[in-house]
Coordinates of C-alpha atoms and ligand atoms in Angstrom, one line a residue:
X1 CA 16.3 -16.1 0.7
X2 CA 16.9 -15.2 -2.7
X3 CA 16.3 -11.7 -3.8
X4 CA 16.4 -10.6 -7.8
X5 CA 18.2 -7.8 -8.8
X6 CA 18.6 -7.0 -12.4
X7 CA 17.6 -10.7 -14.1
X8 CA 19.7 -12.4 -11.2
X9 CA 19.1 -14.1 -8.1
X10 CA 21.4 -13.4 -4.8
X11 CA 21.7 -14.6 -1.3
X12 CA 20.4 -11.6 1.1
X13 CA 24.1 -11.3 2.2
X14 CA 25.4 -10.9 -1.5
X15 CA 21.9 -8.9 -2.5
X16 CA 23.3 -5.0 -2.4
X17 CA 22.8 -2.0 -4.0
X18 CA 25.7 0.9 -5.0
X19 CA 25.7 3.7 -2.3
X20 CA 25.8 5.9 -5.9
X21 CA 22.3 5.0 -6.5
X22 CA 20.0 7.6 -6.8
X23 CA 17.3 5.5 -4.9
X24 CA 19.4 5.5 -1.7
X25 CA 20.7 9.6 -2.3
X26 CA 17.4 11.4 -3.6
X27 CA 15.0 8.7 -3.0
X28 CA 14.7 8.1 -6.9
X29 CA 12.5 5.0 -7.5
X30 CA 9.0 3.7 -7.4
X31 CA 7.6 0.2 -5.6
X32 CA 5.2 -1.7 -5.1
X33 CA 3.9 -4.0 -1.8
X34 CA 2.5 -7.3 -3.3
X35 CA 0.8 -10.6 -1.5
X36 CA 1.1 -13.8 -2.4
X37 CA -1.9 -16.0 -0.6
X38 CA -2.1 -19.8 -1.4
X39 CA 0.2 -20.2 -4.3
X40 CA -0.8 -17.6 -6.2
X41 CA -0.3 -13.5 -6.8
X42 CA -2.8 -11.4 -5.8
X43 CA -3.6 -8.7 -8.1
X44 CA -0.4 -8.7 -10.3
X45 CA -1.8 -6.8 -13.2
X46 CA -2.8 -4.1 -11.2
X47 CA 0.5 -3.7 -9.2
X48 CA 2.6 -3.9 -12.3
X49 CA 0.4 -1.1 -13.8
X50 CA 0.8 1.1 -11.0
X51 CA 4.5 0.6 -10.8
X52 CA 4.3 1.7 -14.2
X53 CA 2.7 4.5 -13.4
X54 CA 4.3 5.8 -11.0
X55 CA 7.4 5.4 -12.9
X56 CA 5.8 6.8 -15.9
X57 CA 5.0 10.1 -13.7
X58 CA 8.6 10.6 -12.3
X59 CA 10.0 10.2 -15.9
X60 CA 11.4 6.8 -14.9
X61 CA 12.1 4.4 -17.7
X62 CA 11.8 0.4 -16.1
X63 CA 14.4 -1.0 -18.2
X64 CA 11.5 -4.0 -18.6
X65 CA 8.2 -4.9 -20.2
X66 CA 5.3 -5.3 -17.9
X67 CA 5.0 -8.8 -18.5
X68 CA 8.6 -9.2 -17.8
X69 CA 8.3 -7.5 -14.2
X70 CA 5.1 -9.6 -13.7
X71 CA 7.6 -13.2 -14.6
X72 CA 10.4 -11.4 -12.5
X73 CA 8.1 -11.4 -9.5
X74 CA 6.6 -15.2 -9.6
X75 CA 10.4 -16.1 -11.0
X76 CA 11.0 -14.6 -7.5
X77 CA 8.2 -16.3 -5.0
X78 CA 8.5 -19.5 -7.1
X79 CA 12.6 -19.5 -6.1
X80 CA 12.0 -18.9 -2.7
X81 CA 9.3 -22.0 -2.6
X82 CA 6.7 -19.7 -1.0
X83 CA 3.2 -20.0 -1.3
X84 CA 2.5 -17.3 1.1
X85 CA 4.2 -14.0 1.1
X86 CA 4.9 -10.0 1.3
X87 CA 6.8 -9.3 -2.0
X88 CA 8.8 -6.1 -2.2
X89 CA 9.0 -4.9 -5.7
X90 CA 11.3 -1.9 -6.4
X91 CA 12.8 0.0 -9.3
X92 CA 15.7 2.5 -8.6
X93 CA 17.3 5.2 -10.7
X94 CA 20.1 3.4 -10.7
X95 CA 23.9 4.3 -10.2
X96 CA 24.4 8.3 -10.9
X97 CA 26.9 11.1 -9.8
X98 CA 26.4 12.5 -6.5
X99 CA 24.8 15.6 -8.5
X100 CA 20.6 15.7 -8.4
X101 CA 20.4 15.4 -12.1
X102 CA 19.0 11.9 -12.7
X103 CA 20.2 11.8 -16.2
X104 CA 23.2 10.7 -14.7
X105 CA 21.6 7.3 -13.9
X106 CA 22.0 5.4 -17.4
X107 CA 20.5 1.8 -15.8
X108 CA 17.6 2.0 -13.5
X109 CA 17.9 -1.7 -11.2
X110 CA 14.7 -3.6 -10.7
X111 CA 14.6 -5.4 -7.4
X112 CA 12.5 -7.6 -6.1
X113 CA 12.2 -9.5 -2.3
X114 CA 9.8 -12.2 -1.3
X115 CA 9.4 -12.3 2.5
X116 CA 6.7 -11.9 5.1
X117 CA 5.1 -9.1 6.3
X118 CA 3.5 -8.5 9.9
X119 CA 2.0 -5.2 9.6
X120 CA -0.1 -4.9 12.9
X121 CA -0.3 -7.9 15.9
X122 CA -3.1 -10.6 15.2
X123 CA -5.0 -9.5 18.3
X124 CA -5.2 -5.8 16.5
X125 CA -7.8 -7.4 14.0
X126 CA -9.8 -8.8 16.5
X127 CA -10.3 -5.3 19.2
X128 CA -10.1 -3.1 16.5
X129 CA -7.4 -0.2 15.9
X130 CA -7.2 3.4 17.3
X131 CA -6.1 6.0 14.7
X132 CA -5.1 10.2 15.8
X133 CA -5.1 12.3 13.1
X134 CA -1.3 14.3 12.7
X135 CA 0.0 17.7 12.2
X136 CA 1.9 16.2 8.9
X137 CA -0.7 16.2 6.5
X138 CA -0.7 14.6 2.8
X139 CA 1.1 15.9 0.3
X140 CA -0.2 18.2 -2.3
X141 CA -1.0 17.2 -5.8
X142 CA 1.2 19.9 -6.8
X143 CA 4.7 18.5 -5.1
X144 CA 5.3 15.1 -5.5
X145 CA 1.9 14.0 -6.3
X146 CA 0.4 11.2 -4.0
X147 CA -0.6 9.2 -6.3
X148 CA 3.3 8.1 -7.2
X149 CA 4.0 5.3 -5.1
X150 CA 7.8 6.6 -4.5
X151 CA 11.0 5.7 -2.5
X152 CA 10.4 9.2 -1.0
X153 CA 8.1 8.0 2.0
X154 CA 9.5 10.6 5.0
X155 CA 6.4 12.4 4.5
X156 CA 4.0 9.5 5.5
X157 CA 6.7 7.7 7.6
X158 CA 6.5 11.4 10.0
X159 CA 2.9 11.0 10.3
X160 CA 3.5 7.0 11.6
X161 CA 6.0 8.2 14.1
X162 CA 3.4 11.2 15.1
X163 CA 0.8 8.6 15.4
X164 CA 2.8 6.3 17.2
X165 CA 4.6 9.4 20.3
X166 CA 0.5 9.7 20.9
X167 CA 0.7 6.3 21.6
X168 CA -1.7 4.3 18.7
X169 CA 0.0 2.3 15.5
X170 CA -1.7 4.6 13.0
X171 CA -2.5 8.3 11.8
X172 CA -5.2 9.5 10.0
X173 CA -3.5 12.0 7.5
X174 CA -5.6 15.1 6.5
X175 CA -4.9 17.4 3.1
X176 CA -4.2 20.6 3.2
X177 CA -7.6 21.3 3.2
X178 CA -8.8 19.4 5.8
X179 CA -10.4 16.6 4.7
X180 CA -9.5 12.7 5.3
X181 CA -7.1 12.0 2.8
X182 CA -6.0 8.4 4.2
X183 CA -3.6 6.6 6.5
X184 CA 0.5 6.5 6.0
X185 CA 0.3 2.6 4.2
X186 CA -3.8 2.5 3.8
X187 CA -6.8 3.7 2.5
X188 CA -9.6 4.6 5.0
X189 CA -13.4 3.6 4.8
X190 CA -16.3 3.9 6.9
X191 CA -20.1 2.7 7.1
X192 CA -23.1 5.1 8.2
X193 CA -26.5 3.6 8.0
X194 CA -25.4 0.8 6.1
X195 CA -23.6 2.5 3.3
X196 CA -20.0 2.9 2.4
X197 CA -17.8 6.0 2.4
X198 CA -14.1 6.4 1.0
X199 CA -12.6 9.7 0.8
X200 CA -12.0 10.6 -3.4
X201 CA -8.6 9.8 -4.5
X202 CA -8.1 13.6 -5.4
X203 CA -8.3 14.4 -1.9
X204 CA -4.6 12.9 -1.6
X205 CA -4.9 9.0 -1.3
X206 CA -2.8 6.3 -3.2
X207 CA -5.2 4.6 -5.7
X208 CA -5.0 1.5 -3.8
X209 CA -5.7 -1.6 -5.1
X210 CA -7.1 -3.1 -1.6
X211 CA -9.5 0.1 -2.0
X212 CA -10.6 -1.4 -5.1
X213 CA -11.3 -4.4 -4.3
X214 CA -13.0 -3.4 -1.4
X215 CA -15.5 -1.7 -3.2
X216 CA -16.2 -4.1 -5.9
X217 CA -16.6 -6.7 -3.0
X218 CA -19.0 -4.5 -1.2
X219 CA -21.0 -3.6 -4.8
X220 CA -21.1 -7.4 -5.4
X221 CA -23.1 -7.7 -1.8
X222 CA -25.5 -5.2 -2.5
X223 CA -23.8 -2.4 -0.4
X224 CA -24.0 1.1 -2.1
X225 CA -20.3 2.8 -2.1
X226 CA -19.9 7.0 -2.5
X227 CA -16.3 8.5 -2.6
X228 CA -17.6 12.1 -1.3
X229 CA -15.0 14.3 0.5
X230 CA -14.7 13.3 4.2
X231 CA -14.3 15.5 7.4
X232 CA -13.0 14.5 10.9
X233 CA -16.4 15.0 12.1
X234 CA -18.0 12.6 9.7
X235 CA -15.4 10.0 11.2
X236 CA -16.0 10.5 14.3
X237 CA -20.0 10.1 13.5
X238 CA -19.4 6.7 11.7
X239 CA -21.0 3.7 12.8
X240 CA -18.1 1.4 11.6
X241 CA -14.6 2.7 10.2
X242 CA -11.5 0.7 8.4
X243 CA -8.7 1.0 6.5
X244 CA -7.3 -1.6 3.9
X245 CA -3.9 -2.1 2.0
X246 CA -2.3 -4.8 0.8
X247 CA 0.1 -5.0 3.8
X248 CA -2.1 -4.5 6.4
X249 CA -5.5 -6.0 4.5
X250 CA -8.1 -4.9 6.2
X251 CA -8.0 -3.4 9.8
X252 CA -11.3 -2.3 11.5
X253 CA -11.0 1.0 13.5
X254 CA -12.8 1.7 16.7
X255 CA -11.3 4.6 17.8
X256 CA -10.3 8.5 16.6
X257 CA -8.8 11.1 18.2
X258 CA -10.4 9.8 21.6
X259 CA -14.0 9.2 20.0
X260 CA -15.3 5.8 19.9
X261 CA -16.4 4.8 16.0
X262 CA -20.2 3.5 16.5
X263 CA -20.0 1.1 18.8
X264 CA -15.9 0.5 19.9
X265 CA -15.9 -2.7 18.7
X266 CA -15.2 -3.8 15.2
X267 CA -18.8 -3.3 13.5
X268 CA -20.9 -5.9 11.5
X269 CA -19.9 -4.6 7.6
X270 CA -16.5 -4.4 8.0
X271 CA -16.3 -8.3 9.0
X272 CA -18.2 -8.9 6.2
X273 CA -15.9 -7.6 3.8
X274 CA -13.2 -9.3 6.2
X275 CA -14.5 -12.6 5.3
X276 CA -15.3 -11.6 1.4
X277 CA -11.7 -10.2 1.0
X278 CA -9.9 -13.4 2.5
X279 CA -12.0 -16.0 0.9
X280 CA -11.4 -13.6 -2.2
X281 CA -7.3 -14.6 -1.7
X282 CA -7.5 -17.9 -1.6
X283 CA -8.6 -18.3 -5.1
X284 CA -7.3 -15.1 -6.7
X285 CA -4.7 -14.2 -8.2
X286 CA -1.3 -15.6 -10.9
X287 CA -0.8 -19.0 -10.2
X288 CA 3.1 -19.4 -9.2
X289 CA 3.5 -22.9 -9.5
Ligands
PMP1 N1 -1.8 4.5 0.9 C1 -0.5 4.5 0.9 C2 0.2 5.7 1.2 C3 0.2 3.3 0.7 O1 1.5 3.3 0.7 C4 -0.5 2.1 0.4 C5 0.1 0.8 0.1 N2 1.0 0.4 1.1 C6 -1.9 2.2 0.5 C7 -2.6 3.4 0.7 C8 -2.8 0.9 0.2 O2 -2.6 0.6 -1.2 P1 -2.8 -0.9 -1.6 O3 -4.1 -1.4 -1.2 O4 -2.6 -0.9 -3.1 O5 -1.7 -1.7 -1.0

C-alpha cells in the first residue's frame, strides 16, 4: 500500500506521523471518509469542500488548494491500482510543542490512505440493523460544533461503544434536546406513508453527503422529502427507517430501542433508494484512470 503524506508516497511501514503532532495530542485535524466505486471518485467536490470547511471552522489552514487535495487523492487510488476503495483523507496540525496553543504547529500534514472499508457484515444489509439510542448525546453547536468533521471523535466513538455493551452495532444519538440528531458515522432517515423524514442538520447531524444524495435520489423518483425535528416516538412509529454514510452506504433499520420499525424487515423505499444509490456509483464520480 502506498499512503501520501505531504506530496510523497510511503510504504505503510515507513508512512508515520511525529508523536509531536497536534493531531495525535489534542486531536487537531479534520478528515474526510471517501469511496471510490468502479474507477472513479464518488463525490470529490463535495468532500474536498467539507474538508475545507471543517478546516476553515477550526482556524486550520490546509497548506493546499482544493484542486490540489482533490489530484492528491486520485494521485493516491490511481498509485494503489484500485478501482474500488475506502479513502482516508486527513489533515493534521502538524508538529507543535507539547503546549495546547496550536500556533506552535507551523506545517499542518495532509495525509491520505486508500484501503477498504467493511463497515457492517453483508448479511446486515439484507435483515436489517437494530439501533438503541445512548446516554452520550450529540454535541452542542456551541462546543465543538458537529458540523466540523474533526480528529476529535471520543464523543461519537462513546455512543458506538454504548450501543455496542447493549448488544446492536449502532446508536441513535439524541441532542441535548431530545430530538434525533443521527448515528455516530450516519445520518438517519425514515418513511411514514410514503414520505421521507431526515432530522434538520441544526439538530446536531454532520451535513452528509450520502444524506444529500439520498434526498436528491428520492426527489428525482417522485418521493416528497421534509427535514422537520424528529422524536424517539416518531421513530419508533415509522413504517421504514435507515441510515446512510459514505462508509456504511445505506443500511435499513428494523429495530429501536426494542420496537420493531413498520414491519421488522427492511421496507419497500429504502431498497429503492438501495438500488438508485448503487446504480448511482457505478457511473459517478472523478474518473481515476
Ligand atoms: N455523521 C457522522 C458523525 C459521520 O462521521 C458521517 C461520516 N462518516 C456521517 C454522518 C455520514 O456522512 P457522509 O454521508 O458524508 O459520509
Amino acid at each position: 500500500m502506498k499512503i501520501f503524506i505531504d506530496g510523497k508516497f510511503f510504504s505503510e511501514r515507513d508512512a508515520k506521523v511525529s508523536v509531536f503532532d497536534h493531531g495525535l495530542l489534542y486531536g487537531g485535524g479534520v478528515f474526510e471518509g471517501i469511496r471510490a466505486y468502479n474507477g472513479r471518485i464518488f463525490k470529490l467536490k463535495e468532500h474536498v469542500e467539507r474538508l475545507f470547511q471543517s478546516a476553515h471552522s477550526i482556524l486550520l489552514k490546509i497548506p493546499l488548494t482544493p484542486a490540489q487535495v482533490a489530484k492528491a487523492v486520485v494521485d493516491t487510488v490511481r498509485a494503489n491500482k484500485l478501482k474500488d476503495s475506502y479513502i482516508r483523507l486527513v489533515v493534521t496540525r502538524g508538529v507543535g510543542t507539547l503546549g495546547l496553543n496550536p500556533l506552535s504547529c507551523k506545517n499542518p500534514s495532509v495525509i491520505v490512505i486508500a484501503g477498504k472499508i467493511q463497515v457492517y457484515p453483508p448479511e446486515m444489509y439484507a435483515k436489517g440493523m437494530d439501533m438503541v439510542t445512548v446516554p452520550t448525546v450529540r454535541s452542542l453547536h456551541s462546543t465543538v460544533n458537529p458540523a466540523i468533521k474533526s480528529l476529535n471523535y471520543l464523543n461519537n466513538i462513546l455512543a458506538k461503544i454504548e450501543a455496542n455493551n447493549a448488544g446492536v452495532e449502532e446508536a441513535v444519538m439524541l441532542n441535548a434536546a431530545g430530538f434525533v440528531a443521527e448515528g455516530t458515522a450516519d445520518n438517519l432517515f425514515i418513511v411514514k406513508r410514503g414520505e421521507l423524514f431526515t432530522p434538520p442538520l441544526s439538530a446536531g447531524a454532520l451535513y452528509g453527503i450520502t444524506r444529500a444524495t439520498v434526498i436528491d435520489l428520492a426527489e428525482q423518483a417522485g418521493v416528497k422529502v421534509s427535514e422537520p425535528n424528529l422524536t424517539r416516538h416518531d421513530l419508533f412509529n415509522a413504517d421504514e427507517c435507515f441510515v446512510t454514510g459514505t462508509g456504511a452506504e445505506i443500511m435499513p433499520v428494523v429495530k429501536i430501542d426494542g420496537r420493531a420499525i413498520g414491519t421488522g424487515k427492511p421496507g419497500p423505499l429504502t431498497a429503492r433508494l438501495v438500488h438508485d444509490y448503487h446504480a448511482l456509483t457505478q457511473v459517478a464520480g472523478e474518473p481515476i484512470y
